[in-house]
mmCIF file with all atom_site columns, C-alpha atoms and ligand atoms in Angstrom:
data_model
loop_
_atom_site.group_PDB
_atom_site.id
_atom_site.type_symbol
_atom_site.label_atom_id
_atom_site.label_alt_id
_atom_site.label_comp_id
_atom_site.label_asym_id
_atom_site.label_entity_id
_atom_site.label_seq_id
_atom_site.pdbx_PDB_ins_code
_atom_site.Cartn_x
_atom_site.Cartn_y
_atom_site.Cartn_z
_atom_site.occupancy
_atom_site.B_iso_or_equiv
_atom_site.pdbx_formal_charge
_atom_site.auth_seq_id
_atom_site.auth_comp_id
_atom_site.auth_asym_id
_atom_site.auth_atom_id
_atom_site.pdbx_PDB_model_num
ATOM   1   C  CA  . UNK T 1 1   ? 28.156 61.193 -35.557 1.00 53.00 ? 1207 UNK T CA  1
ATOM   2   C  CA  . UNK T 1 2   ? 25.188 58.779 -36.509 1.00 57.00 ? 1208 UNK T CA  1
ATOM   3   C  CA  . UNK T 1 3   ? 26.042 57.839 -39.983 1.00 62.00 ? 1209 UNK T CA  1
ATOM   4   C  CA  . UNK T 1 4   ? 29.691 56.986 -39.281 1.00 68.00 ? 1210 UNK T CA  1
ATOM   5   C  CA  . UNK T 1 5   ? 31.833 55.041 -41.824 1.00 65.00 ? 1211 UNK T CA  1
ATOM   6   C  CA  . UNK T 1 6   ? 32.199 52.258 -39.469 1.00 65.00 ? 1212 UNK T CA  1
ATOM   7   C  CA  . UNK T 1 7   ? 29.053 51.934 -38.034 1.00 65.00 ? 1213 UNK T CA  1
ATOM   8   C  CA  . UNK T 1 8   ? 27.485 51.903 -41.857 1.00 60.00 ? 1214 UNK T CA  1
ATOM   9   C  CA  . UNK T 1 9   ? 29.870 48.890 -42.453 1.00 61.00 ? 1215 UNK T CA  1
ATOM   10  C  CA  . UNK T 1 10  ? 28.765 47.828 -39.034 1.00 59.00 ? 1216 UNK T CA  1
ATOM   11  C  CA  . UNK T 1 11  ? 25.375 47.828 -40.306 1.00 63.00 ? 1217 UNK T CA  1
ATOM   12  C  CA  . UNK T 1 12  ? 25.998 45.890 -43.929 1.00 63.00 ? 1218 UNK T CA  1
ATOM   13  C  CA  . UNK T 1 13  ? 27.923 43.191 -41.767 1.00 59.00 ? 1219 UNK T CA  1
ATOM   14  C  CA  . UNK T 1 14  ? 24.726 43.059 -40.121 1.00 55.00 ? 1220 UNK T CA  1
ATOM   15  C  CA  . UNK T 1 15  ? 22.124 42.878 -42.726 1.00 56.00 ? 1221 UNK T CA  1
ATOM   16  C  CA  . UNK T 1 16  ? 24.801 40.525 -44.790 1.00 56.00 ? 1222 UNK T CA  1
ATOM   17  C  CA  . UNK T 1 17  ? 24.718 37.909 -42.148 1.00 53.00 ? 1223 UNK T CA  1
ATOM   18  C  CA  . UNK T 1 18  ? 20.832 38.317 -41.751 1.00 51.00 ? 1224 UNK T CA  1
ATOM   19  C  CA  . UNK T 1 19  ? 20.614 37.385 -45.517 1.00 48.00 ? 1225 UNK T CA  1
ATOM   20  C  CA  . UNK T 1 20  ? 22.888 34.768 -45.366 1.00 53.00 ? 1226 UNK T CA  1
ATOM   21  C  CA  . UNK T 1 21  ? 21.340 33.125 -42.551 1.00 51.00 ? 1227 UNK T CA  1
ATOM   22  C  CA  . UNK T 1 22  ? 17.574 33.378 -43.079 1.00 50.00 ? 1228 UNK T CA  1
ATOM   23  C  CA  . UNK T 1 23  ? 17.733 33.788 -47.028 1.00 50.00 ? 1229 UNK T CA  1
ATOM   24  C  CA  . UNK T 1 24  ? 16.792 31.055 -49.323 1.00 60.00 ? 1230 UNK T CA  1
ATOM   25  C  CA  . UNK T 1 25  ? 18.849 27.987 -49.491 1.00 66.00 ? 1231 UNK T CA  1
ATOM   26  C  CA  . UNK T 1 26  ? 20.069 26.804 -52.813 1.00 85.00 ? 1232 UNK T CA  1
ATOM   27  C  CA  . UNK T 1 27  ? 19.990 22.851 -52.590 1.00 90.00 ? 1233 UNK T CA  1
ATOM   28  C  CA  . UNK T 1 28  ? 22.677 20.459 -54.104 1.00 94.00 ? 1234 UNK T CA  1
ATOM   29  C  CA  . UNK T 1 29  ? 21.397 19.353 -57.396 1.00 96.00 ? 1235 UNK T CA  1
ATOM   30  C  CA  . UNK T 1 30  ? 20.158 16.509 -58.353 1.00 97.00 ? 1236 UNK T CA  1
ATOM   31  C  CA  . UNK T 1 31  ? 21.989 13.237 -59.038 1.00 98.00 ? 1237 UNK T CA  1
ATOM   32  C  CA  . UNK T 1 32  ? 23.001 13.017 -62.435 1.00 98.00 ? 1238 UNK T CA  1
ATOM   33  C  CA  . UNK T 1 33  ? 20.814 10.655 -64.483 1.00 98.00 ? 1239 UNK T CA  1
ATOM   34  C  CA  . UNK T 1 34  ? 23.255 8.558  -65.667 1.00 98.00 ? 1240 UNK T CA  1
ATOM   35  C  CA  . UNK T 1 35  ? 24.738 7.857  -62.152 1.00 98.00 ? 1241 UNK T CA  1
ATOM   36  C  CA  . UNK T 1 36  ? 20.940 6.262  -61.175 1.00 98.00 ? 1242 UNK T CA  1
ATOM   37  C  CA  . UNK T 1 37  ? 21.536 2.987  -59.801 1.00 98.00 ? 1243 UNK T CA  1
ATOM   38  C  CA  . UNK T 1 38  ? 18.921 0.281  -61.074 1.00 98.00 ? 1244 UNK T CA  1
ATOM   39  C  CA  . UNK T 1 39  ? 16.166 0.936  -58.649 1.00 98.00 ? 1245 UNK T CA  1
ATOM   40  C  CA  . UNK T 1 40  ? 16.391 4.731  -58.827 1.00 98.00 ? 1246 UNK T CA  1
ATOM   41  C  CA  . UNK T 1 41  ? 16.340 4.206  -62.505 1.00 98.00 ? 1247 UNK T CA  1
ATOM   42  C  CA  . UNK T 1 42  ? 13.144 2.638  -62.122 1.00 98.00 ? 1248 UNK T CA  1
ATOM   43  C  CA  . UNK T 1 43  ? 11.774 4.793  -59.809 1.00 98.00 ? 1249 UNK T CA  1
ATOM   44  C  CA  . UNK T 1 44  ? 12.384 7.587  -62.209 1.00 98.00 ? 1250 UNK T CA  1
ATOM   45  C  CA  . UNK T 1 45  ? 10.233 5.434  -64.741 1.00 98.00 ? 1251 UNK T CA  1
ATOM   46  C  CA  . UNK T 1 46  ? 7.891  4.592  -62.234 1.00 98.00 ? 1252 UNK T CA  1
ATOM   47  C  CA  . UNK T 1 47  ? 7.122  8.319  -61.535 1.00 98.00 ? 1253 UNK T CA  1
ATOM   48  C  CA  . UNK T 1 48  ? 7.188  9.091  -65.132 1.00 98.00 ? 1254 UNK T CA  1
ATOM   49  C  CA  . UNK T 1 49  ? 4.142  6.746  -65.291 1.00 97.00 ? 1255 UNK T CA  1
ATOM   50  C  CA  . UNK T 1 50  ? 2.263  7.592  -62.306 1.00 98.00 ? 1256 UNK T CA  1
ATOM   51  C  CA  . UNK T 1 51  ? 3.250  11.252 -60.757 1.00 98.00 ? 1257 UNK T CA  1
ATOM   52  C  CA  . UNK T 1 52  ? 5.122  12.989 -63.211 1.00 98.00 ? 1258 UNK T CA  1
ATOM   53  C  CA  . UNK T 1 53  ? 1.816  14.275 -65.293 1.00 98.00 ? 1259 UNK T CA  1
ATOM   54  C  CA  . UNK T 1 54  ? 0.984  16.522 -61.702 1.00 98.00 ? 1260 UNK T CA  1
ATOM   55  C  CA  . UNK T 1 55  ? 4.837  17.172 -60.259 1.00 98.00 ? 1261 UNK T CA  1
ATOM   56  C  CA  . UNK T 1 56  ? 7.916  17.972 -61.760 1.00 98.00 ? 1262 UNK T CA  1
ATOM   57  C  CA  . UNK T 1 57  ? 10.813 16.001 -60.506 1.00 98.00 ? 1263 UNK T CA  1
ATOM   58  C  CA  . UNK T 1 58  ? 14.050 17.985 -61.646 1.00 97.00 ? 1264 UNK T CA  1
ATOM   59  C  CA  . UNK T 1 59  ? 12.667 21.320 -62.101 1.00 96.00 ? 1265 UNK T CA  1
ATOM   60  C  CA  . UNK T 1 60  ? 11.070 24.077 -59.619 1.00 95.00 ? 1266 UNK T CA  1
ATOM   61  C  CA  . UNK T 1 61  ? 7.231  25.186 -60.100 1.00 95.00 ? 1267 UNK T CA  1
ATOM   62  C  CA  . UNK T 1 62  ? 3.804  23.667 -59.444 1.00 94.00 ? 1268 UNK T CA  1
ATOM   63  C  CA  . UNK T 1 63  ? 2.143  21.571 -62.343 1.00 95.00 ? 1269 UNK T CA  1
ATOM   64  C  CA  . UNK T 1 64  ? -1.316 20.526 -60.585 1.00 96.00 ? 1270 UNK T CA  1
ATOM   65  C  CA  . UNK T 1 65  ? 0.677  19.498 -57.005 1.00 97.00 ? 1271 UNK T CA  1
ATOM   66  C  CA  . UNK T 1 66  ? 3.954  20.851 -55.579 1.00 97.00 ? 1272 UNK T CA  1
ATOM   67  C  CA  . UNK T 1 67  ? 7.424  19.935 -57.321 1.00 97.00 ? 1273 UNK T CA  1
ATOM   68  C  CA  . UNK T 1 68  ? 9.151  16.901 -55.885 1.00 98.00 ? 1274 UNK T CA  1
ATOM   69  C  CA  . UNK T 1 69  ? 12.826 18.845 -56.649 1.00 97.00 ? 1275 UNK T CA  1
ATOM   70  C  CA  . UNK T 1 70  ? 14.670 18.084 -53.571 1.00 97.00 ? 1276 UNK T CA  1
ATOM   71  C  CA  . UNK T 1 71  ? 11.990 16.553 -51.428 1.00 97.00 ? 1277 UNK T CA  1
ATOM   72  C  CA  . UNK T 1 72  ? 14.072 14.737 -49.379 1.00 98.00 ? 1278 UNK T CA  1
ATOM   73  C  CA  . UNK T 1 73  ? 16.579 17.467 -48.929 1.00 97.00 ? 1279 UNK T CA  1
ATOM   74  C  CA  . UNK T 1 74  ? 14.198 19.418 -46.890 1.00 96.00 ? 1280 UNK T CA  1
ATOM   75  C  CA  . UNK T 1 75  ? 12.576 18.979 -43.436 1.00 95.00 ? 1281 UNK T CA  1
ATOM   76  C  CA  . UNK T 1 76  ? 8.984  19.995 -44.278 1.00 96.00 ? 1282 UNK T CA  1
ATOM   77  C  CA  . UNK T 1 77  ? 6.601  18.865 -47.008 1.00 96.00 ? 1283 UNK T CA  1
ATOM   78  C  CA  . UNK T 1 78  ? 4.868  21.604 -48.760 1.00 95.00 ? 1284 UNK T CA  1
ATOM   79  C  CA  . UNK T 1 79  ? 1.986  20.223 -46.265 1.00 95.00 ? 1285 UNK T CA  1
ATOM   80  C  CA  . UNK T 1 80  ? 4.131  20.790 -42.972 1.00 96.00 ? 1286 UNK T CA  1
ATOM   81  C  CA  . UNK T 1 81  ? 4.334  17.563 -42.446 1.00 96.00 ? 1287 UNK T CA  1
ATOM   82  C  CA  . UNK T 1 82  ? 7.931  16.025 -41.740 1.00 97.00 ? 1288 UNK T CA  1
ATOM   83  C  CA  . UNK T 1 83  ? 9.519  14.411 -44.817 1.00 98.00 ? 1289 UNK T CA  1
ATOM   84  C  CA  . UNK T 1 84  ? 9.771  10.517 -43.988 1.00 98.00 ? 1290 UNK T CA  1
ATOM   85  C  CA  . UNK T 1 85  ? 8.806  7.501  -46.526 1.00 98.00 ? 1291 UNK T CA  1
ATOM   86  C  CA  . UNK T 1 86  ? 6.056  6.825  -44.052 1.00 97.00 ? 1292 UNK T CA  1
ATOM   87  C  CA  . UNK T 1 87  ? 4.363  9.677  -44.774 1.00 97.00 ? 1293 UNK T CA  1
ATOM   88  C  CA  . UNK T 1 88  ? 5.036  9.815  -48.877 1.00 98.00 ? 1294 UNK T CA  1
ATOM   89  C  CA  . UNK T 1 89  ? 3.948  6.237  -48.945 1.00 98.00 ? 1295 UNK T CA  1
ATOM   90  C  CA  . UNK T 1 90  ? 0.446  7.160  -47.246 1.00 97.00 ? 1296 UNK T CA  1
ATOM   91  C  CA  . UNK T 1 91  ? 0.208  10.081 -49.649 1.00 98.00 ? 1297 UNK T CA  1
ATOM   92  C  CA  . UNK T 1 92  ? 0.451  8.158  -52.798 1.00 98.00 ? 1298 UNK T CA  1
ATOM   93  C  CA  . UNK T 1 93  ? -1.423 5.029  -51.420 1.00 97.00 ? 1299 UNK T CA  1
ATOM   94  C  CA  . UNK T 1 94  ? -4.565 7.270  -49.685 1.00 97.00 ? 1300 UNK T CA  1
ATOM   95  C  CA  . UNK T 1 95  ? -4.301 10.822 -51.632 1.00 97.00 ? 1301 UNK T CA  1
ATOM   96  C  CA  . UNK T 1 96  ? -4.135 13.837 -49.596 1.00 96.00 ? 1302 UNK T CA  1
ATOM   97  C  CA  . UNK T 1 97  ? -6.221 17.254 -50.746 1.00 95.00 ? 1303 UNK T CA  1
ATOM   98  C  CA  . UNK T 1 98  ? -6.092 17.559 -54.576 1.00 95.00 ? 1304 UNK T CA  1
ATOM   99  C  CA  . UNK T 1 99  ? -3.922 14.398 -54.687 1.00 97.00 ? 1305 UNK T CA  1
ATOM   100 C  CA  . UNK T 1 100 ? -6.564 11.533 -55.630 1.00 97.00 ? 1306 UNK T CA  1
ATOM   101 C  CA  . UNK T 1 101 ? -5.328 8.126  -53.980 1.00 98.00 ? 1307 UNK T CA  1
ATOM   102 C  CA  . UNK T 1 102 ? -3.128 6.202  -56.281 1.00 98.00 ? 1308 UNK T CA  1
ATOM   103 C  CA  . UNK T 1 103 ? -3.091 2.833  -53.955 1.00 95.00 ? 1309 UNK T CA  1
ATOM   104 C  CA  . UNK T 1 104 ? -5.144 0.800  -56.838 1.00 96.00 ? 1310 UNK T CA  1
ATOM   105 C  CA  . UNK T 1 105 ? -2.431 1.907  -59.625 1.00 95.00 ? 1311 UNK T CA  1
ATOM   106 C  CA  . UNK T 1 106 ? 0.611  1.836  -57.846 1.00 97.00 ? 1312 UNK T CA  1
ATOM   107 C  CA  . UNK T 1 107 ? 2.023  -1.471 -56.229 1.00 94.00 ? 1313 UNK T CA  1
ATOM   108 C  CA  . UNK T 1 108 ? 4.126  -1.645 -53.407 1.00 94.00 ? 1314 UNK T CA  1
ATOM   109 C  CA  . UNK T 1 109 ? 8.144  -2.088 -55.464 1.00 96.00 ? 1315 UNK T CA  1
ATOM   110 C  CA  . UNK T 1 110 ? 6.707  0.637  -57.029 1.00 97.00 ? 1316 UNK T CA  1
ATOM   111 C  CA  . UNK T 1 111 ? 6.219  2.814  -54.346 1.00 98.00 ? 1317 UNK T CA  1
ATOM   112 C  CA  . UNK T 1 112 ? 10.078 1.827  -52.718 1.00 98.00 ? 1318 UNK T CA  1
ATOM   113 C  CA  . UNK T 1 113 ? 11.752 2.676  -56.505 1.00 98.00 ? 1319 UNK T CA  1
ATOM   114 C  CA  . UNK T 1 114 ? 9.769  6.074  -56.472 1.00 98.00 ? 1320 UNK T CA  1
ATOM   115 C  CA  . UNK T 1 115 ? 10.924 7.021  -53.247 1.00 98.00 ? 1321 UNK T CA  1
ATOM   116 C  CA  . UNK T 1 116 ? 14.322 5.686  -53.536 1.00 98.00 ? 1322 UNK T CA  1
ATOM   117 C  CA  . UNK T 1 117 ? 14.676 8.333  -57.085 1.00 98.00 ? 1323 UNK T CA  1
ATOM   118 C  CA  . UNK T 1 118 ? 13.154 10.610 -54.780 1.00 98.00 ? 1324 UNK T CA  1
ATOM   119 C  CA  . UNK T 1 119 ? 15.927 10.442 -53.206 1.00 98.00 ? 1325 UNK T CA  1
ATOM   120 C  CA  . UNK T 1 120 ? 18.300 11.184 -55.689 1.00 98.00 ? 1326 UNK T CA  1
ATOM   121 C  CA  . UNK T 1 121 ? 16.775 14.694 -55.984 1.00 98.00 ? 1327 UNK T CA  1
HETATM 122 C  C1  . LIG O 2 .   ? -3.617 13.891 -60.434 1.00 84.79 ? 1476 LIG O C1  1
HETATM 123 C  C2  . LIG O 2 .   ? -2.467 14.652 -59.976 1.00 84.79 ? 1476 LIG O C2  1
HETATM 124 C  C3  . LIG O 2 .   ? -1.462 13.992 -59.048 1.00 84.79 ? 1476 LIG O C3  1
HETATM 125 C  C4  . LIG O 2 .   ? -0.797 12.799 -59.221 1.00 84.79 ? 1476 LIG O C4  1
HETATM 126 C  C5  . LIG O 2 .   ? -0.945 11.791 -60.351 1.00 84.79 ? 1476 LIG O C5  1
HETATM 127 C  C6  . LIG O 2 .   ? 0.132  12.700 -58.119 1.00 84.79 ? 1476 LIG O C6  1
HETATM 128 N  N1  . LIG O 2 .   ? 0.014  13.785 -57.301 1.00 84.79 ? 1476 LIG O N1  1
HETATM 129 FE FE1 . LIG O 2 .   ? 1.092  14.150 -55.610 1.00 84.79 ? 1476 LIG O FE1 1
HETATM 130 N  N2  . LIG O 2 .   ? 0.010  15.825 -55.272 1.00 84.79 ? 1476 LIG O N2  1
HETATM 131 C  C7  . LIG O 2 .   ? -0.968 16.326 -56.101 1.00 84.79 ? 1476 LIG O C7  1
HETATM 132 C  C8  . LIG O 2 .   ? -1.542 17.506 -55.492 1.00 84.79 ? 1476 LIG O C8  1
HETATM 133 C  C9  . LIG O 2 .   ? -2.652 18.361 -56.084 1.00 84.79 ? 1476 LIG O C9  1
HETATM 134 C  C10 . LIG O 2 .   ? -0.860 17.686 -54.261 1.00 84.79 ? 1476 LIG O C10 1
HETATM 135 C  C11 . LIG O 2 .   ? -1.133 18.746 -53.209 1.00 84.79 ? 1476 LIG O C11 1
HETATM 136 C  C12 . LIG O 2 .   ? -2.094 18.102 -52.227 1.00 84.79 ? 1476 LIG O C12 1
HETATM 137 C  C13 . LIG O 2 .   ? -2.561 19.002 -51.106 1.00 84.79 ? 1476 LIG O C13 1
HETATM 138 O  O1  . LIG O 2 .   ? -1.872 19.040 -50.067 1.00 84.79 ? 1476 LIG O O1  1
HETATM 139 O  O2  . LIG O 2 .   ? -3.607 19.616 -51.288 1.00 84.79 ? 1476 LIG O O2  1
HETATM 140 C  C14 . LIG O 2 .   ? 0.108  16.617 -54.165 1.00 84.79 ? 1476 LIG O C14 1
HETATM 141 C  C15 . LIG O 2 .   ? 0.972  16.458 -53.097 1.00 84.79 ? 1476 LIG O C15 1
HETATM 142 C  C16 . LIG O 2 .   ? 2.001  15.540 -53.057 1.00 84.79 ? 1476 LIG O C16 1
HETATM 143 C  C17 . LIG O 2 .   ? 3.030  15.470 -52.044 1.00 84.79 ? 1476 LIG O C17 1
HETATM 144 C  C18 . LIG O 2 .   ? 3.181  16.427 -50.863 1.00 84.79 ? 1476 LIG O C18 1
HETATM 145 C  C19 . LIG O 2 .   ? 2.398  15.893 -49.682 1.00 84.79 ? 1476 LIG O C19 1
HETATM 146 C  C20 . LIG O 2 .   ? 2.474  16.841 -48.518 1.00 84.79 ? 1476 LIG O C20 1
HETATM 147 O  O3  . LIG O 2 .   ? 2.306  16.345 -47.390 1.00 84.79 ? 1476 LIG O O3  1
HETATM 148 O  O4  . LIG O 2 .   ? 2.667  18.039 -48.701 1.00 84.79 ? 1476 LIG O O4  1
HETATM 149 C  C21 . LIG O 2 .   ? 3.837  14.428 -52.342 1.00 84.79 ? 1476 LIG O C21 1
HETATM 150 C  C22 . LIG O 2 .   ? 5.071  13.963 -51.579 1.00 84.79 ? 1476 LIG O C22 1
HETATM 151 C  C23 . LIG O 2 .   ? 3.315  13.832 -53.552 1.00 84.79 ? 1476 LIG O C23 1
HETATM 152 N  N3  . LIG O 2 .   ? 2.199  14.521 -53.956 1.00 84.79 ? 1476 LIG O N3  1
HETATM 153 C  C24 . LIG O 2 .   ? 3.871  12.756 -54.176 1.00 84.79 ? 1476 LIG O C24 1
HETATM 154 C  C25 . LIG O 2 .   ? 3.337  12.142 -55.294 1.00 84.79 ? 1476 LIG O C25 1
HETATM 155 C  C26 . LIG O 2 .   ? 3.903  10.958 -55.912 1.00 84.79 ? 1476 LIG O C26 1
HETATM 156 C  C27 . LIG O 2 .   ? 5.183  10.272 -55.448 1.00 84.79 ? 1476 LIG O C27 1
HETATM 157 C  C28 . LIG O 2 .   ? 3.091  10.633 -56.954 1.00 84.79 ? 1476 LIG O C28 1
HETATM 158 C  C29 . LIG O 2 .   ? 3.199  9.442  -57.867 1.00 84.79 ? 1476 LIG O C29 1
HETATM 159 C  C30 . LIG O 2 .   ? 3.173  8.137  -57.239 1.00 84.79 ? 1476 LIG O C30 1
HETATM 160 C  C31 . LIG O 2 .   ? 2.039  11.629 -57.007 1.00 84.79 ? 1476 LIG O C31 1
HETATM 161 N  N4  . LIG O 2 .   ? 2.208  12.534 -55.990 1.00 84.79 ? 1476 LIG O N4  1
HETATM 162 C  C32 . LIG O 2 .   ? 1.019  11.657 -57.962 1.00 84.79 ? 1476 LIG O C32 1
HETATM 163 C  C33 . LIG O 2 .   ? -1.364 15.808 -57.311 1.00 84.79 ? 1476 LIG O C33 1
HETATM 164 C  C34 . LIG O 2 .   ? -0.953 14.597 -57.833 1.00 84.79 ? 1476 LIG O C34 1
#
């Protein structure tokens, strides 16, 4: 028989571990606010200031770029590019695409605070 009781269970089994292995991921939130140490806290100001009007930080969604939630929880940029402070750094300090180049604005702590609260997302 093709439509066997256990080979239908057979087949959920199957299609419950395909989900489970290739659907989306649900990241660990964010750390608390109030648990920021004193550089993250700054960061979080920092980004307030100079990337917060174009990417949300604790919420999913595009505002002109890509959200930053849980940046450095994932592998890939929304670019492709591998997720490293090298590469963040460049972005903010020479623009990419849409992204004008914010190397005049931001200074150089600023850039470490924003990528340590970057971090913390
Ligand atoms: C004027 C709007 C604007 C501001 C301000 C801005 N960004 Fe962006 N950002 C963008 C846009 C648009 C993109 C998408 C660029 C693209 O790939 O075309 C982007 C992309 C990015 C990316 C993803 C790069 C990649 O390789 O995919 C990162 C990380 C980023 N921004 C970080 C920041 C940080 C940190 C700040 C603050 C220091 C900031 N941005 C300020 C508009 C902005």
């Amino acid at each position: 028989m093709k439509n066997s009781v256990p080979s239908l269970i057979c087949r959920s089994l199957l299609a419950a571990t395909v989900i489970a292995l290739t659907g989306c991921k649900t990241l660990p939130p964010p750390k608390p606010i109030d648990q920021l140490t004193q550089q993250e806290q700054a960061g979080r100001v920092a980004f307030a200031t100079n990337c917060g009007a174009c990417h949300y930080d604790r919420q999913n969604g595009s505002l002109h770029g890509p959200s930053l939630l849980g940046t450095y929880k994932k592998d890939y940029l929304p670019s492709g590019a591998p997720v490293s402070d090298d590469h963040i750094t460049h972005t903010i300090m020479f623009g990419r695409g849409n992204m004008p180049s914010l190397g005049a604005q931001v200074g150089r702590d600023d850039i470490a605070d924003i990528l340590a609260y970057l971090k913390t997302l």
